[in-house]
Tab-separated table of C-alpha atoms in Angstrom:
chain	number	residue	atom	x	y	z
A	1	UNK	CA	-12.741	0.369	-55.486
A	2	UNK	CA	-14.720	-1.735	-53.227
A	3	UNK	CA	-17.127	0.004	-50.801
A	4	UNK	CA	-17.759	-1.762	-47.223
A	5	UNK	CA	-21.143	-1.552	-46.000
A	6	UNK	CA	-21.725	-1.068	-42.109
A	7	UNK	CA	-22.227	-3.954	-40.495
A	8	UNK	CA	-26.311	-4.612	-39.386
A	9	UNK	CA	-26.962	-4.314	-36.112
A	10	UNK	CA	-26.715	-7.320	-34.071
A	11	UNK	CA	-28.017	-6.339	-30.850
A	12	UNK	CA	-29.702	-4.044	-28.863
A	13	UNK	CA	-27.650	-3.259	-25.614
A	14	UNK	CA	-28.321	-1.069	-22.703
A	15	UNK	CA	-26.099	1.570	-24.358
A	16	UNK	CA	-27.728	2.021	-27.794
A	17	UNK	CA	-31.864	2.197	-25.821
A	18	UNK	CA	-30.458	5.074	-24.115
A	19	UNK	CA	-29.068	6.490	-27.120
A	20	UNK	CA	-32.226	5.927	-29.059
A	21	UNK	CA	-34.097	7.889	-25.965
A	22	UNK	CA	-31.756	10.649	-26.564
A	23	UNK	CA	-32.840	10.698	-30.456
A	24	UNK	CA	-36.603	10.495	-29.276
A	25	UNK	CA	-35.648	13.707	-27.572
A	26	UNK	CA	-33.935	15.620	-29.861
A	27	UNK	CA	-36.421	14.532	-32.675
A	28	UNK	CA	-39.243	15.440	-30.806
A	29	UNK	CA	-37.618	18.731	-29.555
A	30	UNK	CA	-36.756	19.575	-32.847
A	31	UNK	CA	-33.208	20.035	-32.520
A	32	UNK	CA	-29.956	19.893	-29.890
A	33	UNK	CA	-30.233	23.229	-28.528
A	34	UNK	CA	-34.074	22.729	-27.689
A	35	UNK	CA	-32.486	18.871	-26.395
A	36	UNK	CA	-30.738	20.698	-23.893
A	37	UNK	CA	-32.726	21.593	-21.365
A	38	UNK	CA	-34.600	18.247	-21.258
A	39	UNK	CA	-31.173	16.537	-21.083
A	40	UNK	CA	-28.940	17.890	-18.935
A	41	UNK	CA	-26.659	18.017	-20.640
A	42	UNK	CA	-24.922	20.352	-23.356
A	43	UNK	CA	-24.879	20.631	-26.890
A	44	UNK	CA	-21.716	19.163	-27.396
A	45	UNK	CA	-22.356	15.992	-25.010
A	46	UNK	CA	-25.800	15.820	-27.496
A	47	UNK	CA	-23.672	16.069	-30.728
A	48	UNK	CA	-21.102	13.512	-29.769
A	49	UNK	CA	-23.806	10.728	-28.244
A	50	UNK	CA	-25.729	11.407	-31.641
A	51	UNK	CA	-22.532	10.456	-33.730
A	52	UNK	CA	-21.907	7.546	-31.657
A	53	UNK	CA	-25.427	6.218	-32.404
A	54	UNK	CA	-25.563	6.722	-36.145
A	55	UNK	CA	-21.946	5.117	-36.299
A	56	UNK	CA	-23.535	2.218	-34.290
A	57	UNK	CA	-26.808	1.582	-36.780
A	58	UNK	CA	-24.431	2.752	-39.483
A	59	UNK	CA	-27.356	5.166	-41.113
A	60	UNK	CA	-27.380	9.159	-40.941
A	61	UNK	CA	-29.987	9.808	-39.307
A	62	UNK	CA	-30.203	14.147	-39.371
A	63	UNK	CA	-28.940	16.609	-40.794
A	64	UNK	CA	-27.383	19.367	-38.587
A	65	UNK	CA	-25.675	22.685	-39.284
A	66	UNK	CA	-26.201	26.178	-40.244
A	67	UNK	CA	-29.524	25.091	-42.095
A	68	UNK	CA	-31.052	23.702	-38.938
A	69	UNK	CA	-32.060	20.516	-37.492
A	70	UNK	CA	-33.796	18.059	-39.819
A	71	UNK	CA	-34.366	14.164	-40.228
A	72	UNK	CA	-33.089	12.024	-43.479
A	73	UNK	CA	-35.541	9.101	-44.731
A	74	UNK	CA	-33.551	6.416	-42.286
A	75	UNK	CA	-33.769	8.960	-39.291
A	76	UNK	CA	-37.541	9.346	-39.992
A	77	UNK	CA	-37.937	5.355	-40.327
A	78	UNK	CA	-35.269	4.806	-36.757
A	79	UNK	CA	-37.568	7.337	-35.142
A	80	UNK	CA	-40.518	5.473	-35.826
A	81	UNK	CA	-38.964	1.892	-35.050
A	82	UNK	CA	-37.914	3.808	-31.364
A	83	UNK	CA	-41.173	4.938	-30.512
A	84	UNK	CA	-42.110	0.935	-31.307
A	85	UNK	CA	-39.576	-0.408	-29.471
A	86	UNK	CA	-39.164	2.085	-26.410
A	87	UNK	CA	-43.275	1.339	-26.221
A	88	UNK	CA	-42.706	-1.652	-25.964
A	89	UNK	CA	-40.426	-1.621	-23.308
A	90	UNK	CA	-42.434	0.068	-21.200
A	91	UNK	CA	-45.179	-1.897	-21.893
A	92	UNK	CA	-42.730	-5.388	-20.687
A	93	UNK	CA	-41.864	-2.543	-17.874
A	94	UNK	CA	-45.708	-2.490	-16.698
A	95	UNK	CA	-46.145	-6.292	-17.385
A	96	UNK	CA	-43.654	-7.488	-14.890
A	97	UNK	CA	-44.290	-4.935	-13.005
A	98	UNK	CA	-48.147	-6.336	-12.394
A	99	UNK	CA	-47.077	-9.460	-11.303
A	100	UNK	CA	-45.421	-7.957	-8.453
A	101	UNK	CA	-49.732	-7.825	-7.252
A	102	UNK	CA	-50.044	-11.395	-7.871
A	103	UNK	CA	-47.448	-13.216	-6.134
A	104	UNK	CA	-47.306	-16.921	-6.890
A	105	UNK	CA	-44.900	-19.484	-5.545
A	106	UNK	CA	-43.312	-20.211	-2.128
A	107	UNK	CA	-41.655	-18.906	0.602
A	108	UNK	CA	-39.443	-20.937	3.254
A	109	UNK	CA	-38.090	-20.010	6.072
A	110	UNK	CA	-36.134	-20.443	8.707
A	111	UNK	CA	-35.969	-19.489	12.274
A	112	UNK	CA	-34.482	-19.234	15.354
A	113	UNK	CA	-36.997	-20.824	18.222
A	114	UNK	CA	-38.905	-18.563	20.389
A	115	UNK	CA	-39.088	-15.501	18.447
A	116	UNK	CA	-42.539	-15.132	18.658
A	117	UNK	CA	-42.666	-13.567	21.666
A	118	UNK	CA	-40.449	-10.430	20.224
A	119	UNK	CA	-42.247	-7.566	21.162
A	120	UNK	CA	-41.319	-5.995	17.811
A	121	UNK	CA	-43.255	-9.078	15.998
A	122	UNK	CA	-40.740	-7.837	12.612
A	123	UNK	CA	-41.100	-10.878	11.291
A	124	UNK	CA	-44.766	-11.348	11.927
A	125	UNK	CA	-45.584	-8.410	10.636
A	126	UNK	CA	-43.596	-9.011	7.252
A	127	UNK	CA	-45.212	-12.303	6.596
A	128	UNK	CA	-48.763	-10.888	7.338
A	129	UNK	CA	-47.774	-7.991	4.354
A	130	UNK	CA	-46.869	-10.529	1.824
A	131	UNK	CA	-49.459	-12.836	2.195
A	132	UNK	CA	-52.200	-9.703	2.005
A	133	UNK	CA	-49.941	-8.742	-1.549
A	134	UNK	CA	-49.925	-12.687	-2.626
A	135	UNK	CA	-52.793	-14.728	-1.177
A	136	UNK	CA	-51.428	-17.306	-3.287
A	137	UNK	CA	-47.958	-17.636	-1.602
A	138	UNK	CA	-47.233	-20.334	0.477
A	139	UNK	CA	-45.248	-19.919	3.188
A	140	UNK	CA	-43.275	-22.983	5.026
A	141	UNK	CA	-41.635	-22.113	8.227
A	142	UNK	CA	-38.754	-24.372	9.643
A	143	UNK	CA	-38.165	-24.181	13.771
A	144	UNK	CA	-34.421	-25.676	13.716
A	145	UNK	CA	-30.942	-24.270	15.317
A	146	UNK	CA	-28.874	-21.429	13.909
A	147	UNK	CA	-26.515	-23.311	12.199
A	148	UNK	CA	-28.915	-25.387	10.593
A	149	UNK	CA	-30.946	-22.243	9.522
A	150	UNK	CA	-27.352	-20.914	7.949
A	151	UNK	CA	-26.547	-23.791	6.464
A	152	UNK	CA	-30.369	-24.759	4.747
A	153	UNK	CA	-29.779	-21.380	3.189
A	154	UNK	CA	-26.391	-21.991	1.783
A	155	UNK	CA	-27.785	-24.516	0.397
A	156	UNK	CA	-30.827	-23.245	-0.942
A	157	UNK	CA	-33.130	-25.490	0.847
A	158	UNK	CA	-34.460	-21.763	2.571
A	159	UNK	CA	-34.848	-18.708	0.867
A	160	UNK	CA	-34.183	-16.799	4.553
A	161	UNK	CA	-33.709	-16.835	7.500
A	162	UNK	CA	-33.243	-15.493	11.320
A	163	UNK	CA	-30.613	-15.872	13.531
A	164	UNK	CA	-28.581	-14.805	16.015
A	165	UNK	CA	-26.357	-12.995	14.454
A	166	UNK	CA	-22.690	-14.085	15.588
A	167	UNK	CA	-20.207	-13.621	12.756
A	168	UNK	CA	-20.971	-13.649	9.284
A	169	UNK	CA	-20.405	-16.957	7.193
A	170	UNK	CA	-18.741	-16.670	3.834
A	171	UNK	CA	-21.461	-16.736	0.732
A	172	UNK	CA	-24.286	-15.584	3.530
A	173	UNK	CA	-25.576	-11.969	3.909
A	174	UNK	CA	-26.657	-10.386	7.246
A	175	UNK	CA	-29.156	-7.422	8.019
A	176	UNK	CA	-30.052	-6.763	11.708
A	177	UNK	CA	-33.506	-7.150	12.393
A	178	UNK	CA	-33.316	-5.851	16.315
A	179	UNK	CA	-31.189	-6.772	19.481
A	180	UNK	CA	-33.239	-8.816	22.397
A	181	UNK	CA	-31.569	-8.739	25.889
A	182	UNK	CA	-31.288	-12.053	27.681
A	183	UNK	CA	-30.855	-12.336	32.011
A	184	UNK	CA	-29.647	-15.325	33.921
A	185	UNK	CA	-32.862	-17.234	35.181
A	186	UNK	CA	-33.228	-19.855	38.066
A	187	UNK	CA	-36.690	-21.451	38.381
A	188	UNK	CA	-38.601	-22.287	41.751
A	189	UNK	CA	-37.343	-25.375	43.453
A	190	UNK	CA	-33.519	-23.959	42.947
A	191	UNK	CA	-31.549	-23.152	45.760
A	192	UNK	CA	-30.955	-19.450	45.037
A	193	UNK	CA	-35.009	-18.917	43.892
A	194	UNK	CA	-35.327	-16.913	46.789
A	195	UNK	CA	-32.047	-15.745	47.721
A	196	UNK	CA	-31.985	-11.685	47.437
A	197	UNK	CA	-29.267	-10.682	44.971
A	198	UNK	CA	-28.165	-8.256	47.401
A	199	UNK	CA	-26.865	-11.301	49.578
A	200	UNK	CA	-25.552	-13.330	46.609
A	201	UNK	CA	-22.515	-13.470	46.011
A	202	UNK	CA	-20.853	-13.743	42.386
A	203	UNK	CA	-18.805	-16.574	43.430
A	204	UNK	CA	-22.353	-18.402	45.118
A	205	UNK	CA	-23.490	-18.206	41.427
A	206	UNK	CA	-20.838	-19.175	39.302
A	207	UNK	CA	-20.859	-22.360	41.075
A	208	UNK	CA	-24.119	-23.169	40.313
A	209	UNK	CA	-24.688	-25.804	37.531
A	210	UNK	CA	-25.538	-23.831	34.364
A	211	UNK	CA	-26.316	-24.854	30.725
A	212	UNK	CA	-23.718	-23.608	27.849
A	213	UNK	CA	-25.382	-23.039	24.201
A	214	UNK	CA	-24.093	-25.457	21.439
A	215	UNK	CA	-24.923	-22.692	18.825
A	216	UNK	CA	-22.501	-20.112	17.465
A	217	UNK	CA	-22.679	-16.743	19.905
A	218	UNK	CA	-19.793	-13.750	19.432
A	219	UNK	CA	-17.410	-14.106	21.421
A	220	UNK	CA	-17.985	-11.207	24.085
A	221	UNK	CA	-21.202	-13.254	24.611
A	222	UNK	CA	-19.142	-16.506	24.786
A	223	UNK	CA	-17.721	-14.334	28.136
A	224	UNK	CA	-20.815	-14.346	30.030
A	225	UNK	CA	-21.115	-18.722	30.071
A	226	UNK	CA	-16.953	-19.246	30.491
A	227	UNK	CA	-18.002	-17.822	34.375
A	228	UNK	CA	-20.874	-20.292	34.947
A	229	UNK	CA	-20.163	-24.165	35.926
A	230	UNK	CA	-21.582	-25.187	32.115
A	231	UNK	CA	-22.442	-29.003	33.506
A	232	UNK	CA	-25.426	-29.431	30.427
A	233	UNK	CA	-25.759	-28.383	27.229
A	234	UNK	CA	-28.339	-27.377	24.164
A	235	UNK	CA	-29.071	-26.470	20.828
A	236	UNK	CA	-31.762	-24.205	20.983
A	237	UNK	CA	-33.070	-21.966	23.524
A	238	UNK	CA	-36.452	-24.374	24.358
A	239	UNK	CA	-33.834	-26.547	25.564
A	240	UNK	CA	-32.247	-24.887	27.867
A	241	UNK	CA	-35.365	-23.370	29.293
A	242	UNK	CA	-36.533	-27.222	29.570
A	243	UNK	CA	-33.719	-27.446	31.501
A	244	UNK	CA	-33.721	-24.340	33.680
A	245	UNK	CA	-37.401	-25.233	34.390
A	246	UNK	CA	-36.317	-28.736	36.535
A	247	UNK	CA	-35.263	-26.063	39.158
A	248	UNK	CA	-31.552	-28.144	39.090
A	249	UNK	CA	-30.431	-25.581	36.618
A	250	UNK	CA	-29.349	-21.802	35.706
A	251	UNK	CA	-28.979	-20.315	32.331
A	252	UNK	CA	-29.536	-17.171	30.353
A	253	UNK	CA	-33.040	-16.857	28.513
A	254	UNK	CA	-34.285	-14.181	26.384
A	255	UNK	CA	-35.927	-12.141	28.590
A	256	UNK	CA	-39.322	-11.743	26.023
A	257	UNK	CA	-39.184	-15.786	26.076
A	258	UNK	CA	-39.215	-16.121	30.103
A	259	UNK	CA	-41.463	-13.484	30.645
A	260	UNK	CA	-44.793	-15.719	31.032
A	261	UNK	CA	-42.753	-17.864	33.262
A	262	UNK	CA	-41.751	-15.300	35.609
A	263	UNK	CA	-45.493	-13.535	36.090
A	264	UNK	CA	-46.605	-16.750	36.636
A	265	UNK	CA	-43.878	-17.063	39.710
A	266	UNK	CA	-42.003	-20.081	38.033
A	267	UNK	CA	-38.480	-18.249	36.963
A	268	UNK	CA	-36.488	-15.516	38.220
A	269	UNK	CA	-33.968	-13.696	37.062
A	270	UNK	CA	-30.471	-13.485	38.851
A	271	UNK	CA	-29.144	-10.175	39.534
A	272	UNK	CA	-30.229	-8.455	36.104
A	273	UNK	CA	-28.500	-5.501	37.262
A	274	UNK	CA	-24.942	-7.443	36.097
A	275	UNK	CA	-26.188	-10.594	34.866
A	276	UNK	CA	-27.266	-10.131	30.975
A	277	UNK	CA	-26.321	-10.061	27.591
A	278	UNK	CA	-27.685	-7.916	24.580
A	279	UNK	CA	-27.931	-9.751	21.181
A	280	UNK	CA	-28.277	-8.511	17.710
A	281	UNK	CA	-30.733	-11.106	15.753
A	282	UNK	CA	-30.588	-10.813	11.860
A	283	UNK	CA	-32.129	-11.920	8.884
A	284	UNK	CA	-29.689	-14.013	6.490
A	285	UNK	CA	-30.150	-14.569	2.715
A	286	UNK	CA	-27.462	-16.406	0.353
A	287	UNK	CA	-25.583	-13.960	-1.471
A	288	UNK	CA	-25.874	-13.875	-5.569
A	289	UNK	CA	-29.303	-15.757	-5.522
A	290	UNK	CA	-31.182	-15.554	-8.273
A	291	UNK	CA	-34.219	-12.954	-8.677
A	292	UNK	CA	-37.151	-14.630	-6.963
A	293	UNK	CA	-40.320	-11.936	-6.457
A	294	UNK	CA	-41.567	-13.936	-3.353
A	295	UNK	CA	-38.694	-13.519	-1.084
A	296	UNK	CA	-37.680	-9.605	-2.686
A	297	UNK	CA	-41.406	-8.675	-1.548
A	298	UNK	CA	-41.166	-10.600	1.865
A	299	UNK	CA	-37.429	-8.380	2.055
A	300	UNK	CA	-39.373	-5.302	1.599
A	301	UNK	CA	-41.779	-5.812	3.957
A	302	UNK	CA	-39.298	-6.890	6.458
A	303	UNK	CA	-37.662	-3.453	5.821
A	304	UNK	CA	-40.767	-1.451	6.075
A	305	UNK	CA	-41.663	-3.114	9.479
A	306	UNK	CA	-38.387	-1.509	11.237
């Protein structure tokens, strides 16, 4: 009669370390009852988990019964090997761990213009945390459109970053960062500077000429520039306050952006009572990317400056 012996094992898997820390347990509270408690679980649940693991390393590795709880040779020698290898684990555990305090590599990013002026300073704040975690990090920050932003990080030319956020793109995640409110401005020199909104009349305005965003907005946004005479265009909002500012122009602006414009007595804003728009701004990272410690810290910083 031939006798088949068990097949070494091959591998260690996720399933067979937590087995082994279930033996450490029992072992080491000298039996399954005792295991219980430090478990959670019951006796039976301990019994069967047991079986599966001996069946796995194909060794006995207790004996169990009416005489007690007590280890054969192999069970003695697996016990030792799991307090070697579950140490060293934990050691790898700690290792990687500790480079998490000394960043290295690069992070790049890309934004939006004019987000500097955000009172919340999110983003700001986040890259001031990771550089203070990794002095050696360097960051590289890329001023272009949305849809360039979107598309650089598509393609893996940025590791993240912020835009208006305005639909999400297939293969692209979104997290809102914080909303900024934008008002219809008019700069000194136009005819309606110093018109009071009580005397102007919707009609007056929408026949004004007006710049129309070339980058993606949703569309109850899209709403508010349909009603203006759109006679110019541009990509970013620098543009269109370029424009605005030759006083032959009106057009929404963030209202954090035009702010030093309009103490200094150079814009205006057009009856912000009615005339505005609310818009959700969002970080934007390329979904299944590959671990990279950099940009997971710089995420986590983002997060803890909310």
């Amino acid at each position: 009669m031939t006798t088949h012996r068990p097949v070494p094992l091959a591998q260690v898997s996720d399933f067979e370390i937590r087995l082994l820390k279930l033996f450490r347990s029992v072992v080491e509270c000298g039996g399954f009852s005792a295991a219980e408690s430090v478990l959670g679980i019951g006796r039976s649940a301990i019994s069967q988990q047991m079986s599966d693991l001996e069946q796995r390393l194909g060794l006995r590795l207790c004996q169990r019964g009416r005489a007690g709880f007590a280890l054969t040779e192999e069970g003695r020698e697996v016990y030792q090997s799991t307090q070697q290898l579950l140490a060293a684990l934990e050691s790898f555990r700690t290792e990687v761990n500790g480079l998490h305090q000394h960043l290295r590599g690069e992070l790049n990013i890309g934004l939006t213009d004019n987000l500097v002026t955000v009172p919340h300073m999110r983003i700001t704040h986040a890259l001031a945390r990771l550089k203070e975690r990794g002095p050696e990090v360097r960051i590289h920050i890329r001023m272009t459109p949305p849809s360039e932003v979107e598309q650089g990080v598509l393609d893996g030319r940025l590791h993240i970053g912020v835009v208006p956020q305005a639909g999400a793109l297939s293969g692209l995640e979104y997290q809102s960062l914080y909303d900024e409110r934008s008002l219809l401005y008019c700069a000194v020199g136009h005819p309606l500077f110093y018109v009071d909104d009580r005397e102007l009349e919707d009609a007056r305005l929408d026949a004004q000429d007006a710049i129309a965003p070339t980058f993606r907005l949703p569309p109850e946004i899209q709403s508010h520039y349909q009603q203006l005479n759109c006679t110019a265009s541009a990509s970013d909002r620098e543009g269109m306050a370029f424009l605005i500012l030759t006083g032959r122009y009106i057009g929404y602006l963030p209202d954090h952006y035009a702010a030093a414009w309009v103490q200094q007595g150079r814009l205006r804003a057009l009856k912000p009572g009615t005339r505005y728009y609310d818009l959700s701004l969002a970080s934007v990272t390329r979904k299944g990317r590959r671990p990279h410690l950099v940009l997971e810290s710089f995420l986590e910083a983002l997060a803890a400056s909310g």
